Amino acid sequence: MDLEVYTSNQLLLTNYKHYSNMISQIQLENVVRLRQYRVRWEERLATWRDLHTHQTTDKFTTFMYTPAITDCPDIESISEMMKCELNGLVERRFNKLQSVREMKPPSFTCKTVLRWYEEVCELSLTLENTHRKYVAKLAAVGDKVLLDCETVADRMLETLQEEGVCSDSEAQDLKFSDLMPLIAVWGTKHREKILRLEEKFSDEAAKFKSNLHLLYDFQNGAANIWTEYCSRVTDKNSELSALVRKCRRKHDEINQRLESSLDMEMDRMRQDTNDFELKKHLDKATEALEEIAAAYTNFKRDMADVIKTYPDMISNELLNYSMQIRKHLSCYTEEDTKVEDGEEGLGSDNASIGGIVDQAPHESTEKGGVDIAFMTEVSAAAPQQPPSYSDERFKVLEEGLTIVYLEHLDLLTHEVAQHSDQTVGEKLSELKSEVELRHHIHKPRVTRMKLDIYNVRLNELKNHDERVKQHGAGITLEISTLRSEFKKLGMEHDVKGKKFKQLVEDCEKTLPTLEKTAHLQTLQNKVTTAYEGHMNVIKLELSSFRNKMEMKLNDLRESNQHFGLAFKPFAEGGNFGPDEIETFRKKLEKCNLKIDNCETFILTELDGMESKCLDAAVEMTSSFEARLKMHILDVAFLEKVNSWMSNCQVKIKTEVAACNMMSKKLKTKIESLRKLID
């Protein structure tokens, strides 16, 4: 039993072993198969990833070579805008550059040349700023394109990551190994293009600036030469004016001495007291006038000699200007060369006959790197080698300006000769007119001297006496007028006194007709008012006449005094002699005496007239008031009697009325009593 169990167990175990071996064999084969499947899957996955990666790389490469990237519309539009704007600025700068042709003698100076140069430099600076602005815009657009490309690359890599083609690290490796080099290549090309634009523009700007500087030096040198010539011509004009003033001042001093001696003779004539001395001084004054006329002729001759030196002065300055401008233009004429050789002691073998030839340029240092400077001493500067322009336009401009300067020089020669001759002619004509005017004014001086001094002095003596007589007659007339007014005032006072007397008499006649005190009082007030008015008018008129008389007499005294002060001797600027003044002052003292006598007489009469009128009015008023007073007493007594009579009548009537009332009341009561009895 145990053996069978043991055998069964052994068999069972063997079966289990075989079964487990079979199972393990089957599982091993399954694992090997799964491993083969895994390897094949990994190979296919790698192939799939490589395929998608290459597709993404090809797609990005195709994107980088699309027209939107290679020929970016924004870059193209900015380039076109830059080209248009720069071309416009270049055209403006060229037009401004061409405007240098308009700056030519005689209307240009160093300031205008400098202003033109600054305007051209400003346009060049504007051009550079515009170029920098557009270059910055191109760089910004390029950076934007690079950023967009990098964004597209990131977006493609994100798509690969989302699809599981690669991981984040593999995507970054793919980006920096395959995609970013394409972007870097485009960025490098774009930057190289911008650098080429900047280098080209910088080269052109440097060439333009160098050529402009050379042209400015050329034009500024010509302007300095012309300015110096104009300054020298102005100095020569000032020198001529100074010579003319000096000559004129010299002759003016001579004329002043002659005029001074003539004035002394005429002053003696004005103070002469007899005909002999007056005639003697008249002859001396006539001789002085003849010397003055001869001085005018000498003045004309000397002034003409000074004025005729003007053409030679201007011709020398013109010759100097011609030599300097031709040196500056590197051109000589035969005449200029001969003048130079004559000054230096050398011959002129290379000069053409009467024409303009080109001189070989002198060796000199180049102008590059030299700052702008103004030419102050052109005559002292050594001749320089003609500048070499890298731009043919500047050379054409300089050649045109050279022709303009030479043509202007020829024209200036004729103009200067014509102008100098015309100036000399005008000044000589002015001098002739001035001298003729002086002679014309001087010629009638002898006649005027006889009329205005000799005859005037004789008439002055007569006029002095006539004026004093008229003054005395005027004072006498004023005194007579004042006396007449006084008499008229007395007559008016008499008339007013009579009127007042008539008024008082009329009031006296009305006294018997007045029976009331109030009426008498009114009449008294009327007479009193008339008296006061009459006396006030008299006093006012007398006071007014007294003031008027004092004012008039004071005016006469002041007039007499002022008239006496008008007798000014010759020493004080007058025309009276000492004897004349003494005689006339005695006559004025007599006039003052007349004025004092008139004042004393009228004041005495005024005091008597006032007292006379006052006494008459007081007498008439007192008489009237005495009668009025008596009449008032009578009327007052009668009024009191009438008052008493009236009071008695009133009392009687009152008592009668009271009795009548008592009788009426008594009758009434009696009637009432009768009725009661009945």
XYZ file of C-alpha atoms in Angstrom:
678
model
C 0.000 0.000 0.000
C 2.725 2.378 0.928
C 4.636 1.384 -2.180
C 1.752 2.049 -4.336
C 1.257 5.357 -2.637
C 4.953 6.067 -3.050
C 4.861 5.057 -6.704
C 1.785 7.121 -7.272
C 3.443 10.042 -5.660
C 6.566 9.564 -7.735
C 4.525 9.380 -10.841
C 2.483 12.352 -9.814
C 5.629 14.309 -9.106
C 7.086 13.265 -12.436
C 3.955 14.392 -14.140
C 4.105 17.657 -12.260
C 7.712 18.061 -13.316
C 7.024 17.378 -16.930
C 4.016 19.603 -16.773
C 6.054 22.433 -15.244
C 8.831 21.923 -17.818
C 6.271 22.009 -20.562
C 4.729 25.157 -19.074
C 8.116 26.846 -18.674
C 9.056 25.889 -22.220
C 5.832 27.325 -23.495
C 6.287 30.538 -21.426
C 9.906 30.864 -22.579
C 8.882 30.653 -26.175
C 6.131 33.198 -25.494
C 8.651 35.569 -23.862
C 11.028 35.177 -26.804
C 8.223 35.903 -29.201
C 7.094 38.925 -27.159
C 10.689 40.148 -27.090
C 10.882 39.857 -30.858
C 7.609 41.717 -31.185
C 8.980 44.407 -28.824
C 12.164 44.846 -30.824
C 10.215 45.011 -34.091
C 7.831 47.560 -32.523
C 10.680 49.688 -31.259
C 12.291 49.599 -34.722
C 9.050 50.618 -36.361
C 8.481 53.340 -33.670
C 11.964 54.733 -34.289
C 11.307 54.673 -38.020
C 8.003 56.446 -37.450
C 9.629 59.058 -35.217
C 12.409 59.621 -37.708
C 9.845 59.968 -40.463
C 7.833 62.585 -38.518
C 10.987 64.377 -37.446
C 12.257 64.574 -41.036
C 8.833 65.714 -42.171
C 8.821 68.461 -39.539
C 12.362 69.500 -40.473
C 11.502 69.521 -44.176
C 8.317 71.429 -43.460
C 10.208 74.104 -41.457
C 12.892 74.254 -44.123
C 10.184 74.764 -46.743
C 8.647 77.454 -44.487
C 11.996 79.246 -44.172
C 12.324 79.383 -47.975
C 8.792 80.632 -48.607
C 8.450 84.195 -50.100
C 6.949 85.381 -46.802
C 10.365 84.774 -45.206
C 12.900 85.195 -47.975
C 11.099 88.221 -49.469
C 9.331 89.566 -46.386
C 6.576 92.059 -47.421
C 7.235 94.258 -44.383
C 10.927 94.436 -45.194
C 10.192 95.142 -48.840
C 7.664 97.884 -47.991
C 10.085 99.522 -45.541
C 12.843 99.297 -48.142
C 10.617 100.978 -50.727
C 9.591 103.683 -48.272
C 13.228 104.231 -47.342
C 14.200 104.437 -50.975
C 11.468 106.964 -51.798
C 12.125 109.193 -48.786
C 15.894 109.065 -49.191
C 15.583 109.868 -52.890
C 13.390 112.870 -52.022
C 15.913 114.122 -49.467
C 18.774 113.537 -51.889
C 16.918 115.536 -54.522
C 16.286 118.361 -52.027
C 19.941 118.333 -51.020
C 21.008 118.385 -54.650
C 18.715 121.341 -55.356
C 20.122 123.152 -52.322
C 23.590 122.283 -53.550
C 22.744 123.726 -56.960
C 21.605 126.964 -55.302
C 25.283 127.811 -54.799
C 25.195 129.039 -58.403
C 23.002 131.915 -57.239
C 25.597 133.054 -54.683
C 27.817 135.269 -56.777
C 29.118 138.802 -56.584
C 28.011 141.297 -55.629
C 25.138 139.843 -53.579
C 26.930 137.149 -51.568
C 29.040 137.210 -48.424
C 30.770 134.751 -46.127
C 27.638 134.596 -44.003
C 25.449 133.583 -46.960
C 27.988 130.903 -47.955
C 28.117 129.631 -44.379
C 24.323 129.641 -44.197
C 24.172 127.641 -47.471
C 26.776 125.203 -46.135
C 24.874 124.757 -42.858
C 21.600 124.171 -44.731
C 23.235 121.491 -46.917
C 24.815 119.912 -43.810
C 21.442 120.000 -42.100
C 19.857 118.200 -45.060
C 22.697 115.651 -44.948
C 22.089 115.161 -41.231
C 18.377 114.735 -41.921
C 19.276 112.173 -44.591
C 21.485 110.276 -42.130
C 18.830 110.335 -39.424
C 16.223 109.101 -41.893
C 18.554 106.304 -43.011
C 19.206 105.343 -39.390
C 15.485 105.380 -38.694
C 14.718 103.001 -41.567
C 17.713 100.796 -40.759
C 16.376 100.534 -37.212
C 12.977 99.659 -38.633
C 14.549 96.955 -40.864
C 16.432 95.530 -37.878
C 13.252 95.552 -35.795
C 11.283 93.816 -38.582
C 14.129 91.273 -38.952
C 14.006 90.556 -35.246
C 10.269 90.183 -35.480
C 10.649 87.720 -38.388
C 13.235 85.727 -36.412
C 10.889 85.665 -33.448
C 8.010 84.517 -35.668
C 10.185 81.773 -37.139
C 11.190 80.618 -33.696
C 7.529 80.645 -32.677
C 6.650 78.479 -35.706
C 9.444 76.081 -34.778
C 8.199 75.857 -31.190
C 4.680 75.256 -32.429
C 5.857 72.359 -34.694
C 7.849 70.817 -31.853
C 4.831 71.080 -29.567
C 2.835 69.190 -32.188
C 5.492 66.426 -32.212
C 5.385 66.240 -28.435
C 1.607 66.057 -28.428
C 1.756 63.214 -30.981
C 4.368 61.438 -28.868
C 7.039 61.571 -31.510
C 9.662 62.960 -29.149
C 10.155 64.096 -25.618
C 10.859 67.636 -24.393
C 14.635 67.135 -24.332
C 14.615 65.532 -27.773
C 12.481 68.435 -29.054
C 14.990 70.966 -27.692
C 17.859 68.993 -29.223
C 16.009 68.904 -32.546
C 15.321 72.655 -32.305
C 18.933 73.649 -31.666
C 20.422 71.089 -34.034
C 18.160 71.332 -37.101
C 15.748 74.336 -36.859
C 17.701 77.150 -35.227
C 20.596 77.002 -37.724
C 18.103 77.788 -40.506
C 16.832 80.779 -38.515
C 20.403 81.871 -37.758
C 21.307 81.680 -41.459
C 18.382 83.967 -42.376
C 19.253 86.385 -39.564
C 22.887 86.484 -40.664
C 21.912 87.271 -44.252
C 19.525 89.995 -43.064
C 22.177 91.595 -40.857
C 24.742 91.414 -43.640
C 22.280 93.173 -45.936
C 21.746 95.940 -43.373
C 25.499 96.273 -42.846
C 26.041 96.582 -46.602
C 23.386 99.345 -46.704
C 25.041 101.182 -43.815
C 28.522 100.840 -45.292
C 27.338 102.042 -48.690
C 25.490 104.986 -47.157
C 28.448 105.854 -44.904
C 30.841 105.812 -47.872
C 28.532 108.033 -49.916
C 27.988 110.401 -46.960
C 31.742 110.663 -46.329
C 32.421 111.363 -50.009
C 29.634 113.959 -50.135
C 30.868 115.636 -46.961
C 34.439 115.758 -48.295
C 33.303 117.185 -51.646
C 30.974 119.648 -49.906
C 33.798 120.795 -47.650
C 36.045 121.377 -50.661
C 33.304 123.299 -52.480
C 32.610 125.339 -49.342
C 36.301 126.212 -49.021
C 36.317 127.291 -52.654
C 33.188 129.419 -52.348
C 34.137 130.811 -48.942
C 37.553 131.830 -50.233
C 35.936 133.675 -53.133
C 33.491 135.314 -50.734
C 36.347 136.432 -48.480
C 38.184 137.913 -51.448
C 35.059 139.766 -52.554
C 34.297 140.949 -48.994
C 37.860 142.176 -48.599
C 37.616 143.994 -51.927
C 34.327 145.621 -50.901
C 35.885 146.581 -47.572
C 38.900 148.118 -49.297
C 36.667 149.994 -51.734
C 34.654 151.269 -48.746
C 37.908 152.310 -47.085
C 38.940 154.145 -50.230
C 35.580 155.900 -50.328
C 36.055 156.806 -46.672
C 39.588 157.965 -47.457
C 38.279 160.137 -50.286
C 35.595 161.521 -47.963
C 38.280 162.221 -45.334
C 40.442 164.057 -47.906
C 37.422 166.025 -49.065
C 36.521 166.877 -45.454
C 40.116 167.882 -44.730
C 40.234 170.160 -47.773
C 36.827 171.574 -46.929
C 37.827 172.104 -43.293
C 40.981 173.931 -44.374
C 39.047 176.303 -46.629
C 36.303 176.659 -44.026
C 38.904 177.910 -41.546
C 40.125 180.428 -44.126
C 36.568 181.509 -44.839
C 35.852 181.777 -41.122
C 38.811 184.119 -40.645
C 37.656 186.245 -43.567
C 34.078 186.194 -42.358
C 35.246 187.119 -38.859
C 37.095 190.200 -40.164
C 34.021 191.067 -42.260
C 31.779 190.727 -39.204
C 34.041 193.017 -37.224
C 33.815 195.682 -39.923
C 30.054 195.349 -40.112
C 29.782 195.556 -36.307
C 31.742 198.784 -36.430
C 29.339 200.031 -39.102
C 26.387 199.209 -36.865
C 27.900 201.271 -34.035
C 29.178 204.185 -36.093
C 27.868 207.626 -35.181
C 28.785 209.644 -38.302
C 28.811 209.256 -42.084
C 32.594 209.449 -42.496
C 33.351 206.460 -40.286
C 30.391 204.578 -41.752
C 31.744 205.060 -45.294
C 35.272 204.084 -44.258
C 34.122 200.816 -42.699
C 31.900 200.142 -45.724
C 34.967 200.228 -48.037
C 36.879 197.822 -45.776
C 33.921 195.416 -45.686
C 33.730 195.505 -49.510
C 37.418 194.501 -49.742
C 36.779 191.596 -47.318
C 33.895 190.375 -49.506
C 36.200 190.333 -52.565
C 38.729 188.201 -50.634
C 35.957 185.752 -49.703
C 34.944 185.402 -53.383
C 38.583 184.613 -54.291
C 38.672 181.994 -51.497
C 35.639 180.264 -53.068
C 37.543 179.941 -56.380
C 40.585 178.441 -54.626
C 38.293 176.018 -52.785
C 36.871 174.776 -56.096
C 40.356 174.188 -57.565
C 41.704 172.276 -54.528
C 38.573 170.145 -54.180
C 38.660 169.203 -57.878
C 42.299 168.043 -57.517
C 41.326 165.800 -54.588
C 38.262 164.315 -56.327
C 40.185 163.454 -59.508
C 42.408 161.028 -57.550
C 39.411 158.689 -56.966
C 39.605 156.645 -60.252
C 43.268 155.745 -59.650
C 42.493 154.629 -56.084
C 39.629 152.370 -57.210
C 41.636 151.017 -60.193
C 44.444 149.875 -57.884
C 41.964 148.069 -55.630
C 40.310 146.445 -58.664
C 43.714 145.256 -59.947
C 44.508 143.805 -56.533
C 41.102 142.046 -56.461
C 41.679 140.667 -59.976
C 45.029 139.181 -58.965
C 43.613 137.612 -55.808
C 40.492 136.124 -57.431
C 42.528 134.696 -60.321
C 44.967 133.173 -57.853
C 42.038 131.621 -56.052
C 40.613 130.319 -59.344
C 44.125 129.205 -60.469
C 43.869 131.476 -63.565
C 46.026 134.415 -64.723
C 45.760 136.957 -67.467
C 48.752 138.360 -69.258
C 48.271 141.738 -67.620
C 48.109 140.289 -64.101
C 51.155 138.112 -64.689
C 53.131 141.070 -65.996
C 52.161 143.101 -62.991
C 53.296 140.289 -60.689
C 56.538 139.792 -62.606
C 57.103 143.536 -62.612
C 56.785 143.514 -58.856
C 58.972 140.428 -58.392
C 61.524 141.260 -61.169
C 60.710 138.107 -63.174
C 59.642 137.625 -66.817
C 56.323 136.193 -67.990
C 57.057 133.630 -70.662
C 53.999 131.474 -70.145
C 51.377 134.227 -70.388
C 49.055 134.201 -73.343
C 48.446 137.448 -75.166
C 45.357 139.161 -73.785
C 43.678 135.894 -72.771
C 43.086 133.580 -69.825
C 45.313 130.539 -69.401
C 45.308 127.723 -66.870
C 48.233 127.732 -64.495
C 49.781 124.518 -63.288
C 48.586 123.799 -59.785
C 51.024 124.556 -56.993
C 51.993 121.766 -54.655
C 50.361 122.049 -51.290
C 49.119 119.896 -48.498
C 45.752 118.224 -48.815
C 42.690 119.711 -47.147
C 41.380 116.520 -45.594
C 40.860 116.641 -41.864
C 41.117 120.441 -41.657
C 38.355 122.304 -39.820
C 36.318 125.040 -41.471
C 38.076 128.425 -41.238
C 37.355 131.815 -42.662
C 39.925 133.365 -44.993
C 40.960 136.629 -43.387
C 44.109 137.505 -45.276
C 43.753 136.290 -48.845
C 46.644 138.341 -50.124
C 49.017 136.664 -47.651
C 47.867 133.085 -48.425
C 50.006 130.935 -50.668
C 48.404 129.582 -53.866
C 46.958 126.121 -53.263
C 46.511 123.123 -55.485
C 43.013 122.888 -56.998
C 40.942 120.368 -55.013
C 40.135 116.990 -56.538
C 36.485 115.985 -56.276
C 35.352 112.393 -56.131
C 31.950 113.450 -57.488
C 31.744 114.922 -60.965
C 28.770 117.126 -59.974
C 30.908 119.155 -57.572
C 33.564 119.593 -60.209
C 30.956 120.870 -62.684
C 29.645 123.266 -60.019
C 33.127 124.648 -59.353
C 33.818 125.074 -63.063
C 30.519 126.924 -63.482
C 31.317 129.182 -60.518
C 34.776 129.861 -61.936
C 33.245 131.005 -65.224
C 30.749 133.168 -63.318
C 33.524 134.852 -61.295
C 35.617 135.531 -64.398
C 32.626 136.952 -66.272
C 31.792 139.096 -63.266
C 35.414 140.284 -63.149
C 35.232 141.475 -66.764
C 31.886 143.129 -66.111
C 33.188 144.631 -62.862
C 36.122 146.240 -64.682
C 33.767 148.182 -66.969
C 31.354 148.963 -64.136
C 34.107 150.231 -61.844
C 35.563 152.445 -64.570
C 32.118 153.767 -65.432
C 31.150 154.194 -61.770
C 34.395 155.998 -60.859
C 34.027 158.357 -63.818
C 30.394 158.906 -62.960
C 31.257 159.503 -59.284
C 33.954 162.015 -60.207
C 31.565 163.736 -62.599
C 28.798 163.885 -59.988
C 31.126 165.208 -57.287
C 32.615 167.791 -59.654
C 29.107 168.779 -60.687
C 28.088 169.053 -57.024
C 31.239 171.065 -56.324
C 30.522 173.352 -59.263
C 26.917 173.816 -58.133
C 28.061 174.469 -54.564
C 30.653 177.070 -55.605
C 28.204 178.692 -58.014
C 25.630 178.807 -55.229
C 28.195 180.386 -52.917
C 29.086 182.990 -55.546
C 25.395 183.551 -56.230
C 24.724 184.037 -52.522
C 27.888 186.104 -52.087
C 27.341 188.463 -55.006
C 24.457 190.552 -53.552
C 26.099 190.812 -50.100
C 27.588 194.258 -50.940
C 24.183 195.610 -51.868
C 22.556 193.953 -48.850
C 25.277 195.361 -46.618
C 24.535 198.866 -47.822
C 20.818 198.350 -47.457
C 20.742 196.233 -44.302
C 23.500 197.922 -42.302
C 24.329 201.385 -43.637
C 20.783 202.488 -44.369
C 19.354 200.569 -41.431
C 21.647 202.336 -38.974
C 20.494 205.728 -40.260
C 16.863 204.675 -40.023
C 17.396 203.280 -36.512
C 18.297 206.677 -35.116
C 15.144 208.191 -36.614
C 12.989 205.316 -35.413
C 14.300 205.623 -31.867
C 13.182 209.227 -31.562
C 9.849 208.432 -33.223
C 9.180 205.581 -30.812
C 9.806 207.777 -27.760
C 7.478 210.459 -29.105
C 4.756 207.895 -29.779
C 5.185 206.480 -26.295
C 4.821 209.925 -24.684
C 1.768 210.688 -26.809
C 0.236 207.379 -25.821
C 0.718 208.070 -22.102
C -0.775 211.563 -22.489
C -3.740 210.086 -24.336
C -4.323 207.523 -21.601
C -4.223 210.211 -18.901
C -6.715 212.333 -20.841
C -8.981 209.348 -21.280
C -8.823 208.658 -17.545
C -9.732 212.279 -16.725
C -12.678 212.061 -19.163
C -13.909 208.905 -17.512
C -13.680 210.625 -14.107
C -15.759 213.554 -15.338
C -18.278 211.153 -16.815
C -18.490 209.319 -13.497
C -19.197 212.615 -11.675
C -21.987 213.418 -14.097
C -23.505 209.975 -13.619
C -23.426 210.452 -9.838
C -25.235 213.778 -10.196
C -27.942 212.114 -12.253
C -28.309 209.317 -9.689
C -28.488 211.914 -6.874
C -31.289 213.714 -8.656
C -33.164 210.449 -9.143
C -32.821 209.649 -5.433
C -34.013 213.152 -4.525
C -37.041 212.741 -6.804
C -37.827 209.429 -5.149
C -37.735 210.994 -1.677
C -39.928 213.881 -2.792
C -42.490 211.490 -4.290
C -42.586 209.585 -1.022
C -43.157 212.845 0.885
C -46.109 213.677 -1.395
C -47.762 210.336 -0.599
C -47.520 210.832 3.165
C -50.922 212.621 3.567
C -52.719 209.851 1.720
C -51.513 207.102 4.028
C -53.616 206.503 7.171
C -52.078 203.294 8.490
C -48.866 202.714 10.333
C -48.007 199.604 8.266
C -48.177 201.607 5.050
C -45.954 204.278 6.554
C -43.524 201.635 7.760
C -43.390 200.173 4.237
C -42.736 203.610 2.806
C -39.973 204.158 5.358
C -38.384 200.814 4.417
C -38.582 201.760 0.746
C -36.757 205.043 1.333
C -34.163 203.317 3.552
C -33.582 200.608 0.915
C -33.266 203.228 -1.840
C -30.779 205.168 0.319
C -28.671 202.098 0.982
C -28.809 201.030 -2.680
C -27.896 204.536 -3.818
C -24.924 204.722 -1.458
C -23.769 201.179 -2.274
C -23.834 201.942 -5.982
C -21.926 205.181 -5.402
C -19.313 203.449 -3.243
C -19.030 200.490 -5.649
C -18.587 202.710 -8.673
C -16.057 204.894 -6.871
C -14.141 201.808 -5.656
C -14.261 200.243 -9.128
C -13.067 203.458 -10.732
C -10.323 203.781 -8.113
C -9.136 200.209 -8.807
C -9.386 200.734 -12.522
C -7.435 203.973 -12.248
C -4.742 202.348 -10.130
C -4.436 199.429 -12.542
C -4.252 201.703 -15.549
C -1.740 204.044 -13.939
C 0.331 201.083 -12.769
C 0.196 199.694 -16.305
C 1.365 203.072 -17.590
C 4.199 203.114 -15.081
C 5.181 199.509 -15.979
C 4.943 200.325 -19.646
C 7.121 203.343 -19.065
C 9.572 201.199 -17.113
C 9.652 198.405 -19.734
C 10.072 200.986 -22.439
C 13.016 202.406 -20.547
C 14.521 198.899 -20.245
C 14.218 198.512 -24.012
C 16.957 201.111 -24.405
C 19.728 198.498 -24.526
C 23.225 199.660 -25.390
C 25.409 197.877 -27.913
C 27.237 196.057 -25.140
C 23.997 194.301 -24.148
C 22.941 193.445 -27.693
C 20.891 196.591 -28.316
C 21.217 199.386 -30.851
C 21.138 202.478 -28.605
C 23.974 204.825 -27.882
C 24.701 206.222 -24.393
C 23.605 209.757 -25.310
C 20.382 208.471 -26.835
C 19.593 206.478 -23.720
C 20.151 209.482 -21.402
C 17.892 211.767 -23.457
C 15.126 209.204 -23.745
C 15.206 208.416 -20.028
C 14.643 212.119 -19.169
C 11.558 212.122 -21.381
C 10.288 209.012 -19.621
C 10.767 210.658 -16.232
C 8.523 213.506 -17.404
C 5.902 210.942 -18.355
C 6.129 209.430 -14.865
C 5.589 212.908 -13.368
C 2.439 213.371 -15.456
C 1.134 210.030 -14.214
C 1.753 210.963 -10.559
C 0.013 214.354 -10.959
C -3.008 212.725 -12.570
C -3.238 210.143 -9.785
C -3.059 212.787 -7.032
C -5.727 214.951 -8.650
C -8.195 212.123 -9.266
C -7.790 210.617 -5.773
C -8.462 214.015 -4.179
C -11.541 214.520 -6.331
C -12.765 210.995 -5.593
C -12.692 211.605 -1.836
C -14.635 214.899 -2.221
C -17.150 213.299 -4.580
C -17.891 210.469 -2.167
C -18.398 212.795 0.830
C -20.551 215.174 -1.250
C -22.894 212.389 -2.396
C -23.074 210.992 1.145
C -23.973 214.350 2.689
C -26.697 215.073 0.110
C -28.307 211.669 0.539
C -28.154 211.865 4.331
C -29.718 215.336 4.350
C -32.646 214.267 2.144
C -33.179 211.066 4.094
C -33.087 212.829 7.475
C -35.667 215.426 6.379
C -37.963 212.719 5.097
C -37.611 210.635 8.241
C -38.443 213.630 10.472
C -41.675 214.339 8.642
C -42.460 210.634 8.507
C -41.942 210.314 12.243
C -44.462 213.125 13.039
C -46.964 211.698 10.617
C -46.584 208.238 12.136
C -47.388 209.659 15.623
C -50.576 211.301 14.329
C -51.712 208.205 12.492
C -51.023 206.061 15.555
C -53.183 208.341 17.769
C -56.061 208.262 15.292
C -55.788 204.472 15.076
C -56.044 204.210 18.884
C -59.162 206.467 18.933
C -60.787 204.415 16.199
C -59.956 201.276 18.131
C -61.627 202.640 21.251
C -64.754 203.641 19.334
C -64.970 200.230 17.725
C -64.642 198.477 21.090
C -67.460 200.539 22.577
C -69.761 199.820 19.685
C -69.031 196.102 20.031
C -69.791 196.113 23.741
C -73.095 198.019 23.206
C -74.193 195.615 20.507
C -73.295 192.693 22.798
C -75.456 194.053 25.668
C -78.399 194.680 23.302
C -78.154 191.173 21.954
C -78.110 189.793 25.538
C -81.237 191.796 26.467
C -83.053 190.549 23.412
C -82.239 186.980 24.326
C -83.500 187.509 27.904
C -86.771 188.962 26.633
C -87.253 186.011 24.292
C -86.636 183.557 27.123
C -89.021 185.494 29.394
C -91.736 185.405 26.758
C -91.260 181.704 26.327
C -91.520 180.980 30.016
C -94.619 183.188 30.352
C -96.264 181.258 27.530
C -95.339 178.000 29.209
C -96.771 179.205 32.515
C -100.026 180.231 30.840
C -100.366 176.817 29.318
C -99.816 175.217 32.680
C -102.453 177.468 34.284
C -104.948 176.653 31.599
